[in-house]
Every structure is written in C-alpha cells, then in structure tokens.
XYZ file of C-alpha atoms in Angstrom:
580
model
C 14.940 -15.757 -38.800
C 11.378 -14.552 -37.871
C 9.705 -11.647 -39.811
C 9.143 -8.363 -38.654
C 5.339 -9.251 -38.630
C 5.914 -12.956 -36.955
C 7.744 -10.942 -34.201
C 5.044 -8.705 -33.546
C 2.823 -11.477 -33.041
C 5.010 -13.863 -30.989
C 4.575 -10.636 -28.458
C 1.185 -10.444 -28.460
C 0.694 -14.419 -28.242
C 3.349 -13.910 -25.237
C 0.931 -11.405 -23.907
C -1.919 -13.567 -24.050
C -0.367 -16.499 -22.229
C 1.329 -14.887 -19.267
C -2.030 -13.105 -19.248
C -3.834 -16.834 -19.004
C -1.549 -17.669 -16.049
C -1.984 -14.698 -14.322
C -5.858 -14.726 -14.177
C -5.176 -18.182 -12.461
C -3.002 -16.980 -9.935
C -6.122 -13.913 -9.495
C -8.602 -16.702 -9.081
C -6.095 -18.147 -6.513
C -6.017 -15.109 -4.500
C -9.660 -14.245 -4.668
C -11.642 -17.474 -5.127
C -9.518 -19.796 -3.008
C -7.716 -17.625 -0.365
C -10.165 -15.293 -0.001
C -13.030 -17.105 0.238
C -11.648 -19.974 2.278
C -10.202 -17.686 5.064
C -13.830 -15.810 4.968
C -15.736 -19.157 5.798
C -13.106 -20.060 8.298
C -14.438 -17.165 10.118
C -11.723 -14.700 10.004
C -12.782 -11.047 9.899
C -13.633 -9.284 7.353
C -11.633 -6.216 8.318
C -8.791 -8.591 7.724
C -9.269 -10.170 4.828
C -10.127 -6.318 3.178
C -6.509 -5.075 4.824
C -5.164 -8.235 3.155
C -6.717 -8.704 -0.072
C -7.546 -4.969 -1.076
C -9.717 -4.851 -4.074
C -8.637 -7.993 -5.736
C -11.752 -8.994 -6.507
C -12.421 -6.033 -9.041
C -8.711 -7.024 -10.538
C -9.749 -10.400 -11.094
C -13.112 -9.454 -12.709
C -11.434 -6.852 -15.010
C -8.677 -9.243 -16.085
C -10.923 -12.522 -16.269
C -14.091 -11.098 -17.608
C -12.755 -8.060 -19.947
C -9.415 -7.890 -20.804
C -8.393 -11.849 -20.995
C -11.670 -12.476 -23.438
C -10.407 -9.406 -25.482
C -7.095 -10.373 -25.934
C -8.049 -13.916 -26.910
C -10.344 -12.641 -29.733
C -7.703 -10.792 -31.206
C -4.269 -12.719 -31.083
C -6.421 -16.247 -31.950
C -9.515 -14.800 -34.432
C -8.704 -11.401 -35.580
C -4.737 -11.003 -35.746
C -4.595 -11.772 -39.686
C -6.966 -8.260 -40.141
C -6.272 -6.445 -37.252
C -2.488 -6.616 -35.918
C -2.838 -4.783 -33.092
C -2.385 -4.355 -29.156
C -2.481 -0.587 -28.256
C -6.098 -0.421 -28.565
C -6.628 -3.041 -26.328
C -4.197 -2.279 -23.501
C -5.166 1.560 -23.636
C -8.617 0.419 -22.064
C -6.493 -0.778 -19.362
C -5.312 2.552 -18.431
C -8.525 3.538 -16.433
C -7.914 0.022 -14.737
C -4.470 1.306 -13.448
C -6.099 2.847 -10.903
C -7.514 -0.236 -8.795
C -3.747 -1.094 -9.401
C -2.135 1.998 -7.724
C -5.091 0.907 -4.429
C -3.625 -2.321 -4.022
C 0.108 -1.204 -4.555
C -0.795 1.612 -1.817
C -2.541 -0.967 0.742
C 0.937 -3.526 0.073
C 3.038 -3.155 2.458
C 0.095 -2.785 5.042
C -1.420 -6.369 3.763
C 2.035 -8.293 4.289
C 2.518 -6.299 7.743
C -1.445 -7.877 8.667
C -0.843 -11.713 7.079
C 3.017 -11.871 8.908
C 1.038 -10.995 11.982
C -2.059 -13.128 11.369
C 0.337 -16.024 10.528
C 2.394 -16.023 13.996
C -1.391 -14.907 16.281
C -3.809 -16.512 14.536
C -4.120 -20.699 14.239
C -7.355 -21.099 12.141
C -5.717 -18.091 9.858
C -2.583 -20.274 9.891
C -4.091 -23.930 9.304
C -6.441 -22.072 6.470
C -3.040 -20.522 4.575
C -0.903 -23.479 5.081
C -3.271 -26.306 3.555
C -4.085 -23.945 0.706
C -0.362 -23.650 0.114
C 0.233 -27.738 0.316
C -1.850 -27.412 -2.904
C -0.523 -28.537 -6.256
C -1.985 -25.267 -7.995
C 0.111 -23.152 -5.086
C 3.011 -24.790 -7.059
C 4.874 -24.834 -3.202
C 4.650 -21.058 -3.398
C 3.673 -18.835 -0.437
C 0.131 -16.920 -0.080
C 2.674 -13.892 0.054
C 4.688 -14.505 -3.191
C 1.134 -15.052 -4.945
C 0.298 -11.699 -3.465
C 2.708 -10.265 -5.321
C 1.467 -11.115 -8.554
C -0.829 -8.051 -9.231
C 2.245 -5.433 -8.103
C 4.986 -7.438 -10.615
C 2.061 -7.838 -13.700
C 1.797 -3.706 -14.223
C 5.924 -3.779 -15.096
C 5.625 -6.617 -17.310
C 2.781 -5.394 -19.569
C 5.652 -1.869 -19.436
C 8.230 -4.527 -20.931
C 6.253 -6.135 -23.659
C 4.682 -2.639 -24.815
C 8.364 -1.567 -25.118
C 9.659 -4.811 -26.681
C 6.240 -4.597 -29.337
C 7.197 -0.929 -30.150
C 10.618 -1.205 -30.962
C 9.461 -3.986 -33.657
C 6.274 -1.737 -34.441
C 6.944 0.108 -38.039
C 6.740 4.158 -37.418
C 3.702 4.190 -40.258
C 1.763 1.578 -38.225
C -1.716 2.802 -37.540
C -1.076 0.963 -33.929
C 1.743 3.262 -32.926
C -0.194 6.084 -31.667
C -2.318 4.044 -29.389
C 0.658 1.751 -28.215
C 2.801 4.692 -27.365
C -0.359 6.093 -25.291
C -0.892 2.983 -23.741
C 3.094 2.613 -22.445
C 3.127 6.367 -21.236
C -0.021 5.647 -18.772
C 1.280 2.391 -17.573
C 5.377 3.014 -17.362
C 3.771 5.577 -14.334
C 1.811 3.012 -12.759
C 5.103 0.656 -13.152
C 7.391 3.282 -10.781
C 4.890 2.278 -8.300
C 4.348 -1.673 -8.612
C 8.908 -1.193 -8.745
C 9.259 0.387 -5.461
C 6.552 -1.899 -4.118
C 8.509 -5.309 -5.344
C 11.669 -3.677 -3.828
C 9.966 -3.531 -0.394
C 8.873 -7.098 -0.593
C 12.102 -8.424 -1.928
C 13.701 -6.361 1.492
C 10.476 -8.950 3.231
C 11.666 -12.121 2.110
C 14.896 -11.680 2.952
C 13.907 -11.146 6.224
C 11.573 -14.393 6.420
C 14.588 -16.133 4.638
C 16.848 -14.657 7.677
C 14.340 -15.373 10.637
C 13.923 -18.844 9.309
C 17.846 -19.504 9.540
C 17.547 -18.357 13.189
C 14.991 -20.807 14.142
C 12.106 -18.528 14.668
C 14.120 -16.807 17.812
C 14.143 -13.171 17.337
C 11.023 -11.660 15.374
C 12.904 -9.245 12.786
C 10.224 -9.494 10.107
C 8.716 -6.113 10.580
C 9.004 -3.308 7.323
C 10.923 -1.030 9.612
C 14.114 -3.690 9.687
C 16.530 -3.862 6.959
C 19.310 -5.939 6.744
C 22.409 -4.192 5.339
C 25.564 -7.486 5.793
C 26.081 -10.547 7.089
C 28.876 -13.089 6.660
C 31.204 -15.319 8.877
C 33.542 -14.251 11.064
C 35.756 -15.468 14.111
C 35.448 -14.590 17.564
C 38.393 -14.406 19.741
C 38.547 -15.834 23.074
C 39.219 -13.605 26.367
C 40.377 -16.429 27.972
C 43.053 -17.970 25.868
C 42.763 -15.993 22.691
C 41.578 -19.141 19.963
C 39.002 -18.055 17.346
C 35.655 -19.562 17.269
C 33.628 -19.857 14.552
C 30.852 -17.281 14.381
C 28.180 -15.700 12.062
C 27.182 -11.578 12.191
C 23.923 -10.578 10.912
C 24.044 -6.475 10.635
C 20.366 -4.393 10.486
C 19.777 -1.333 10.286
C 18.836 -1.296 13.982
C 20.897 -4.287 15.545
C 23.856 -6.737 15.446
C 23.034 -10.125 16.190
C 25.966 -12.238 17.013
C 25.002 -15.988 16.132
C 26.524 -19.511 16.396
C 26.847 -21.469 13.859
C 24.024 -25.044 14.521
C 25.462 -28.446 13.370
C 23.277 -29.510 9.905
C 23.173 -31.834 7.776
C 20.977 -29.901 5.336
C 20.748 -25.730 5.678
C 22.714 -23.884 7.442
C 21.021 -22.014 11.005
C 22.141 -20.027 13.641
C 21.393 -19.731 17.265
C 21.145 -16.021 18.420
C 24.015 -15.459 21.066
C 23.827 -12.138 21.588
C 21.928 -9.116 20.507
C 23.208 -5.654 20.246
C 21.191 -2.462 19.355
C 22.910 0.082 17.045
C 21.964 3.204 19.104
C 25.253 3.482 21.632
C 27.299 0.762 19.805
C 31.007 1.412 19.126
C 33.364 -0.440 16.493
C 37.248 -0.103 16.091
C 39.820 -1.351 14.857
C 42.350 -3.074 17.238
C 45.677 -4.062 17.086
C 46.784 -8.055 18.757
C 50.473 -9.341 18.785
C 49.906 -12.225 16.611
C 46.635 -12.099 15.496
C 45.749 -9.885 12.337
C 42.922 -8.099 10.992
C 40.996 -8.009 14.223
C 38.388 -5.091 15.353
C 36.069 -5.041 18.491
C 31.908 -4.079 18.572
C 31.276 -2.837 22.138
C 27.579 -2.278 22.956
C 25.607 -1.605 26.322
C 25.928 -4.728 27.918
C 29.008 -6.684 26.324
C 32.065 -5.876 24.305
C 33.239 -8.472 21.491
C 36.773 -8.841 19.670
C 36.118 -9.828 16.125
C 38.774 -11.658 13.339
C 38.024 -11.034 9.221
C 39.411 -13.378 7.169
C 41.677 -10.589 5.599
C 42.080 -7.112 5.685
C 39.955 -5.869 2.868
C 37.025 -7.272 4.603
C 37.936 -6.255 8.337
C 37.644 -2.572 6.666
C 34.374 -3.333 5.272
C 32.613 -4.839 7.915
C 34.286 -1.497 9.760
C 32.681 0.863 7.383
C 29.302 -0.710 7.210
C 28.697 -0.657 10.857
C 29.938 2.731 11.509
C 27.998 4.106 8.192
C 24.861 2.335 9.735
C 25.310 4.069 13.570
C 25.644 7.411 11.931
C 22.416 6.593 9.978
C 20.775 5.722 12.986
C 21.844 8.559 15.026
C 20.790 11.085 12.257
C 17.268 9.242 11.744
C 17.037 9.485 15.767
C 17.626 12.773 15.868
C 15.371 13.987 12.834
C 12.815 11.994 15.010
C 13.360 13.308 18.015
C 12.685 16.729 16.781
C 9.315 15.915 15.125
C 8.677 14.229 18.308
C 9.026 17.369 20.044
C 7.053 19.477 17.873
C 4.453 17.277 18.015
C 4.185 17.477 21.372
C 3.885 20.748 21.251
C 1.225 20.555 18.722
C -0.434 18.168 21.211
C -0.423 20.515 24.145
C -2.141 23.951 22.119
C -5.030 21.512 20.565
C -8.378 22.718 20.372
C -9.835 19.864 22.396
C -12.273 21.384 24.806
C -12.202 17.815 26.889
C -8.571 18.340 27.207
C -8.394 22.268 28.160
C -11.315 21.287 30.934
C -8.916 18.987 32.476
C -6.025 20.959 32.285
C -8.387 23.939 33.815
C -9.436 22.048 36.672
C -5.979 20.750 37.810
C -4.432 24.255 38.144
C -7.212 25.612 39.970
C -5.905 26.092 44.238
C -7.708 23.432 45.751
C -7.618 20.555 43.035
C -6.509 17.503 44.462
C -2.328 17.936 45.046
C -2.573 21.162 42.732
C -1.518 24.825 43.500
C -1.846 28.068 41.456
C 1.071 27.113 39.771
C -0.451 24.625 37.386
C -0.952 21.761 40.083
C 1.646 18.601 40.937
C 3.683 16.272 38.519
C 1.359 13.527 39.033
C -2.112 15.198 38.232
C -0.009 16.384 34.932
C 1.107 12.535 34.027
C -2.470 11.738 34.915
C -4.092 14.015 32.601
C -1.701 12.895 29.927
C -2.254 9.482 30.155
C -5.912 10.289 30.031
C -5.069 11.848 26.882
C -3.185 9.470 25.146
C -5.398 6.439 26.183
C -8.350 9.048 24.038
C -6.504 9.433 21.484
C -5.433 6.174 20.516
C -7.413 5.343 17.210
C -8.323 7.447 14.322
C -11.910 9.130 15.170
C -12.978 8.553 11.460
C -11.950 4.879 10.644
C -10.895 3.735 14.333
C -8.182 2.081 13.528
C -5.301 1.950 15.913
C -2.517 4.542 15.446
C 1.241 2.942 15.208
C 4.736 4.483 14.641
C 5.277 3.039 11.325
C 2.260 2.865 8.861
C -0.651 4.263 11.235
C 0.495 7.811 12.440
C -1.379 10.031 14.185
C -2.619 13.593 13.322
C -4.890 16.319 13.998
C -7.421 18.278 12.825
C -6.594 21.809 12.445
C -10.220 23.027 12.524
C -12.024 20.711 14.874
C -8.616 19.120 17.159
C -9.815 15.562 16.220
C -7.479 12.619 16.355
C -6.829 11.251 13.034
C -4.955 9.417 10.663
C -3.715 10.256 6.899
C -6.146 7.864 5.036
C -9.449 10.064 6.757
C -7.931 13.905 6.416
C -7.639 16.310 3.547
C -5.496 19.494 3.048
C -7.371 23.039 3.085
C -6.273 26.424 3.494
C -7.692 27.939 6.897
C -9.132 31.130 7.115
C -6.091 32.371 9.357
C -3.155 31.458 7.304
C -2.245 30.558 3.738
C -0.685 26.985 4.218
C -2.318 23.738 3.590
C -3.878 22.319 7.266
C -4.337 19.093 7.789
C -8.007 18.844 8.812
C -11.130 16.010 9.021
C -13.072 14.950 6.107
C -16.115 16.567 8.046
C -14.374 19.297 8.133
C -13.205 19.171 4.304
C -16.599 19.559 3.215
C -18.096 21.968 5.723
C -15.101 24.849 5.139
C -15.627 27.486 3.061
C -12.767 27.926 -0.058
C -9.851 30.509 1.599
C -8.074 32.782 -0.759
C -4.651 31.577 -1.623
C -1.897 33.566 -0.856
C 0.031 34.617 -4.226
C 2.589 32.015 -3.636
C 0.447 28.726 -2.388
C -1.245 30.218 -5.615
C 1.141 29.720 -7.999
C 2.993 26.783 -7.098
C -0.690 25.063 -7.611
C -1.205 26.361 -10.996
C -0.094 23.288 -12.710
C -2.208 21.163 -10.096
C -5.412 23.383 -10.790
C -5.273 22.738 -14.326
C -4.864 19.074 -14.403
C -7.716 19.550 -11.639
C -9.917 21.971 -14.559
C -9.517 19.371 -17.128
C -10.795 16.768 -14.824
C -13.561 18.993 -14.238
C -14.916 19.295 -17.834
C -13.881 15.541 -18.348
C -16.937 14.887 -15.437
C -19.079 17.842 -17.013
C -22.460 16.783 -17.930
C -22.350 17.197 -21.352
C -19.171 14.800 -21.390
C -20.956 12.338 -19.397
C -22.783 9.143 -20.653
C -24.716 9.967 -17.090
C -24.399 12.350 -14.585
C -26.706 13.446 -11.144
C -26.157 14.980 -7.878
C -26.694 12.105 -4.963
C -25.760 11.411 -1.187
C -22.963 9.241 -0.269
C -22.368 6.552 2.177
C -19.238 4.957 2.934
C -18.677 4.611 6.420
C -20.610 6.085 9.759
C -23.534 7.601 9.768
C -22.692 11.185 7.850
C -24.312 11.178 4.133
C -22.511 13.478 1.951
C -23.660 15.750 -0.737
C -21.708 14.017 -4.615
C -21.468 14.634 -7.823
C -21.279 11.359 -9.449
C -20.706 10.718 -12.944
C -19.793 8.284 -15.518
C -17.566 9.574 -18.233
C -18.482 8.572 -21.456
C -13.816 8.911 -22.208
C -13.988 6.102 -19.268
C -17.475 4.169 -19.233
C -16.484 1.325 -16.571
C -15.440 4.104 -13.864
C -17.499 5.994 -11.600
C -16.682 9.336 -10.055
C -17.332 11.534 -6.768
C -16.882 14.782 -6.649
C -17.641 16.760 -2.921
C -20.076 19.507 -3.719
C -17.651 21.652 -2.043
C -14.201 20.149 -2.759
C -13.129 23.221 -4.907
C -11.165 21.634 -7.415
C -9.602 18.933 -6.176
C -9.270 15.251 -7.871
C -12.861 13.147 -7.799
C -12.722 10.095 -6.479
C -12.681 7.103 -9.171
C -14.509 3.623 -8.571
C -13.451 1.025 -11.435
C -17.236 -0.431 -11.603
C -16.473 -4.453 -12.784
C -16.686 -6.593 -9.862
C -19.060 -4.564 -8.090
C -22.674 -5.936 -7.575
C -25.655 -3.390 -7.842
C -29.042 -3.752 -5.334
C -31.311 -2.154 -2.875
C -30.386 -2.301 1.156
C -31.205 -5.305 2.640
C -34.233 -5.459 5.214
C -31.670 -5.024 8.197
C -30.437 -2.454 6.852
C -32.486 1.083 7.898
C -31.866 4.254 6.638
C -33.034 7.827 7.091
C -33.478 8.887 3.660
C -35.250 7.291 1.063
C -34.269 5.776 -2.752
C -30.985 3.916 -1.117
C -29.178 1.432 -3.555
C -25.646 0.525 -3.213
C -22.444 -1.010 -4.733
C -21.416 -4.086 -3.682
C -17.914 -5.917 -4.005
C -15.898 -7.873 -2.019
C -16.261 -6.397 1.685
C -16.644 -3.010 0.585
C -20.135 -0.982 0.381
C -20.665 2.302 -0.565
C -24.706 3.548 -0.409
C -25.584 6.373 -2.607
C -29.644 7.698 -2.186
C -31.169 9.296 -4.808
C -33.524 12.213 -5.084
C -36.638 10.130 -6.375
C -37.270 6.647 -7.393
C -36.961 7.350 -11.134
C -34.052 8.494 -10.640
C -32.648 5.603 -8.363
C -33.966 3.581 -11.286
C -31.874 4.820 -14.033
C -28.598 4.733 -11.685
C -29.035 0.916 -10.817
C -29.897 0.536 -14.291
C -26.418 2.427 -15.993
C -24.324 0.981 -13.101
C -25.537 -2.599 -13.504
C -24.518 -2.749 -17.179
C -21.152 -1.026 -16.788
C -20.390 -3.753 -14.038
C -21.172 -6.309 -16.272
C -18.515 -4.422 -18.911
C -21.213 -3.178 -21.115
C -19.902 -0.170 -22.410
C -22.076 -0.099 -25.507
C -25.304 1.629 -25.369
C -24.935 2.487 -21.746
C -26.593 5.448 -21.337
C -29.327 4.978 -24.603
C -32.851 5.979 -23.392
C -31.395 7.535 -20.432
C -30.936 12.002 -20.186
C -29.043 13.654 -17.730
C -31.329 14.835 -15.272
C-alpha cells in the first residue's frame, strides 16, 4: 500500500516518462519524416499540409517542457511536490495544438493521396517505416501522436487531483491547468474518432485487395458480416461477404487464404435508389433481397434476429442518404442562385454581351442555351481556386464562397465575417476586404447575442494593452502575396512565448496568436526584395511571416525580444527595452 504522497509522485514520474517517449515519436515526425521527404524533393506545400506546425510542438515539448519536468520529478520533488505550475505554462501551448488538430483530417486526406500518386513520397515513407524506431507502425498512426497526447495529460491531471489534498498549495494551479486543457481535449477526441473511422477503412480496403478506393473522410462504414447468396438458377446458397457504407453496398466473395481473410469485390451498389425487403421462399428461411440500378440480389441471414438487422441498417442508412441529398440539393440551389446575382463585373460583361440581338446565336431574349452553358463553363473554370491562397476548391474540405463586398472566389480559411453597411447579418467577405470596411452598427439583436463574445473579445484587448505588455509596437505584416497589412503586435507579459496580431481595424475581434519556440528570427535574404524598409521575419518550418518596422531601432529591439522568447527565455525579456 503506497502513500498518499508516493501516489502523487508515481503520477508525476508517469508524466515524465510517457512525456520522454513522446518527444521521440516528435523527433520522428519532424526530424526524420519531415526532413527526409523535404530532401527527397517533395514540395513544400505538402509537407506544410502534412506536417502542420510540428516543428514548434517538438521544440516546445523537447526544449521547454520535457527539461522542466525532469528538474522537478528527479531534483526538486522532495521540496517542491508539484505539477500544476508546470503544466499551466502549457496552456498558451494549446493553441499550436488546436492548429494541428484543425489541419488533421486535411493532412491524412494529402499523405493517403500522396501514398497511392506519388513513388518517391511512397519509397521515402515506406523505408522510414521498415525502421526499428517506427516500431512497424505507420507514418499515419505516428501522426496521431500529438492529437491523442492533449487527452492524456486531461487523464493524469484528473488522476493527480483526486489524490491531491484540498489544502495543497498545488490545487489551485492544477485545477487551472485541467480546465484549459479538458477544452483542448474535446478537440484532439473528435479528431481520434475521425481517424479511428480512417483505419478502419485502410483495414477494409486492404481486405479487398486494393480494388475499390473507399479511403476518403466522406465514407463511413456502418456493418459488415457474412451472409449467403441464393442462387436464381437452382436456389443453393453461396458463401458471401456484405460490406455496408454509408454510400454503397459492396457484395464480395470470399478469396481462398491460408493467412487473412480477403474479398474480391463482385458487385457494387450505390445507396441512392437501392431497395431492401424482406421476402418470403418455400423452404428457405430468413431470406431478404437488395435491388439496386443495375442488379437485384436475394440474400440468406443465418437467423432471424440478424435478417432484421441487416434490414434495419440498410433501410436506416437510405433514409440518411436521401435526407443528406436533399439538404444538399437545396444549398446547391441557393448557391446557385448566389452565383448568378454576384458582383463580378467579368461575369455581368459576359452575360451583357450574349443577350444583346446580334451576339453570336443570341436574341433579345437572353441569347441560346449554348452561349449560356458557355458562359458558365467560363465561369466555373475562373472560379476554381481560392483567389487568396489558390488552393483548389473541393466538395468536402475545400468549399467555395464569396465575397459579399468585392464577389471574389474564396474559401473559409482566407474570409472573415463583417456586418455590411446594407444589412445587419454577418457577410462572409475577403480578408482585403476585412480590413478596408468600416465598423457597421449592429442591429439590437446581432448586438446582443454578441455581448458575451465582445467581452471575452475586451478582456483580450487589455490583456494586449501596452501597459500589460513586456513589448508592444504598431508594424506591417506579411504572410502571403504582396498586400502588407497595418498590426498591432504584442507580447504579453501573462504569456511571454506568444506573439499577437491585432488588424488595426478588426474592431474587436480575437488577435491572432503565434507560439514563438521553434521559430528562427533574421533579416530577408538577398533574393528576397521588398518595398519598404526595416524587414525581419519569423522563420519555422515552411512557414514565413515578414513584419517591417518603422525605423531600424526599432527593428532592432523586435529581433532582439523575439529571438530570446524563441529560445524560451522568458526572464528578463523585455529589460532595457520601453514600449515605443
């Protein structure tokens, strides 16, 4: 029987060893994956949608919070039993968490694809994960890692404070720390959920043999299981194997193994249109038929309790799919609509010219079908990639939107809510546009269901206040294009390893946050040309961001402040240095 004391420490020594393994599975990820895809050549748009901002996750953990939590548990523990200190420095850290959570299921989506396109991606991978320290795991299951490690810290901090005495001095701070990261934890859970739905899939497409390519995050699979098929001919059962997704039935044979079962895809059967019911044969019981576009099937359970379920699933999943269509349909159509009153002078131009008498197979009417499916394939051949970022738009995790000020084509990740001058409702519009619109009056309403919002936002505010800032300064920001913006950027002295941006004109809303370890501070390089002057930037990974500076002395004391907070250097930070 342990002590109450000798408990509280086998946590934190716990802590401190999963912790070791996990900054060797980060050093995996970033110093071995990363790097050796990166001199194979592969793009670095690729290896940024893959990898996210691992390298700032690995820094933090290797260089900060590792070292910390060594000192304590193996030097200080006897003096000073604690942990909530420690992990509630981690709570400004959350946030490079809740990035790569957000950029997940969009990193799996790009390595599935990579793996099955790209050969030098695939050889690169595939030798890495021959490797004894891969431990015969797959680049996607150590990908995984950072998303599963935010829910684990939630468990021990729970575990530690039901053992924690109510007088301990570390209960305040341990109680603070588990509030900030059981939020982050929601996120990393519904994340792990989605890639437990993955490799199920991979688990499923393997069994077929590679022949159908149902690893995609739109599939699901909801049953599968034996079952016998009965013969139109003669009426014997033959051995068969069902595996039900949300948008198909594949009907498989059963391959002769020795070792693993697999299946050869016989038939495949979309959901939308498919019929299943139960049928009644002289002889033969608990029998029910699938009928879809093409073929019709007569199906035998093994008993009657599962004929009924396989009945149930099936129908429950067409009626899911019908009511999905439909609510799809409809946005379908109102974007259309949408589509057809844009502001797009390139677009109203055409439009003008093909109704006017005389245009080529037009009349006053608005001119002939196939000038009007010319002009819209002209249109959606423009409007193909986001305007900001220029990636590609997709159904699933790229859609496409518009600006409600300027009729740009955009996506999510590059537009901003604002109320227009016209109406009271949030518009979707550009980040050019963001910055350049005036504030609108709120109606009463929008008002007051943002109260709440606007005080979290006010409290932010005076967090990034001067006076509450170890430093502070007004400077223009470069991310991507050619467009410097106009930033407030400050370095809380409540949060001294994260920088913020504020717009000068974003009214409010929540500044931007840049965790500062792993990033590298330095001027431009000679190739690199500019149009303003006293240019440094933050380096890290594949991401740059270039911030210029009023004056040199200024510049100075930036590169200076940001240098030592990269390095974790928390102390003194800001000693010798004023506001300006």
């Amino acid at each position: 029987q342990c002590t109450e004391p000798q408990k509280l420490f086998n946590i934190a020594n716990e802590l401190l060893h999963t912790e070791e393994a996990y900054v060797k599975r980060l050093h995996l990820l970033d110093q071995v994956f990363c790097t050796k895809l990166s001199e194979a050549g592969i793009s670095s748009e690729v290896i940024t949608g893959i990898f996210s901002n691992i390298s700032s996750i690995y820094c933090f953990h290797g260089q900060f919070l590792l070292p910390e939590l060594k000192a304590r548990i193996t030097q200080e523990w006897s003096v000073n039993p604690r942990l909530g200190d420690i992990l509630q420095k981690l709570a400004p850290f959350l946030k490079m968490y809740g990035e790569y959570v957000k950029n997940f299921d969009r990193a799996m989506d790009i390595v599935n694809t990579c793996m099955q396109r790209s050969s030098p991606f695939k050889d690169v991978v595939q030798n890495i994960q021959k490797q004894e320290v891969c431990g015969n795991l797959t680049l996607q299951h150590h990908m995984l890692e950072p998303v599963q490690r935010i829910p684990r810290y939630e468990l021990l901090l729970k575990d530690y404070l039901k053992k924690l005495p109510e007088e301990s001095p570390d209960r305040k701070d341990a109680e603070k720390s588990l509030e900030l990261i059981s939020t982050a934890a929601n996120h990393s859970n519904a994340a792990i959920r989605k890639m437990e739905k993955m490799h199920k899939l991979l688990e499923v497409y393997e069994r077929l043999g590679g022949e159908e390519d149902i690893v995609n995050p739109a599939n699901e699979l909801i049953k599968e299981g034996h079952i016998q098929k009965l013969s139109a001919k003669n009426g014997t059962a033959q051995d068969r194997y069902l595996f039900l997704f949300n948008s198909m039935v594949l009907y498989c044979v059963p391959k002769l193994r020795l070792i693993g079962q697999k299946f050869s895809v016989r038939e495949k059967m979309d959901i939308a249109g498919l019929q299943v019911q139960e049928i009644a044969k002289q002889n033969v019981a608990h029998t029910f038929s699938i009928t879809g576009k093409k073929r019709s099937l007569e199906l035998q359970a093994r008993t009657e309790e599962e004929k009924r379920e396989w009945i149930h699933v099936i129908q429950a999943t067409i009626e899911k799919h019908k009511q999905n269509s439909e609510t799809f349909r409809a946005f379908n159509s109102s974007f259309s609509q949408e589509e057809e009153h844009l502001p797009d002078s390139s677009i109203a131009s055409t439009s003008s010219v093909e109704s006017m008498p005389g245009a080529d197979g037009g009349g006053a009417l608005g001119g002939s079908d196939s000038s009007r499916k010319s002009s819209k394939s002209k249109r959606d051949k423009e409007k193909q990639s986001c305007k900001s970022c220029s990636e590609s738009f997709n159904s699933i995790t790229k859609r496409r939107h518009h600006c409600k000020q300027c009729g740009a084509v955009i996506c999510a990740k590059c537009s901003e809510f604002k109320p227009l001058a016209d109406n009271s409702r949030h518009n979707r519009v550009c980040k050019e546009c963001f910055l350049q619109l005036p504030a609108s009056p709120c109606s009463p309403g929008v008002e007051a269901a943002g109260e709440q919002k606007k005080r979290l936002a006010a409290e932010k505010q005076s967090m990034l206040a001067a006076e509450n800032s170890l430093f502070s300064s007004y400077l223009q920001f470069l991310e991507k294009g050619k467009t410097w913006y106009k930033m407030w950027v400050t370095i809380p002295k409540s949060e001294p390893l994260v920088l913020y941006l504020q717009g000068s004109s974003q009214d409010g809303r929540s500044p931007r946050p840049i965790p500062l370890p792993g990033y590298e501070v330095s001027l431009p390089g000679s190739g690199e040309k500019f149009d303003v002057k006293h240019v440094f930037k933050l380096c890290q990974s594949h991401q740059t961001l270039y911030f210029s500076a009023e004056d040199e002395e200024l510049q100075i004391k930036w590169m200076e402040v940001l240098t030592k907070a990269a390095k974790g250097e928390t102390e003194d930070t800001a000693e010798g240095l004023s506001n300006p």
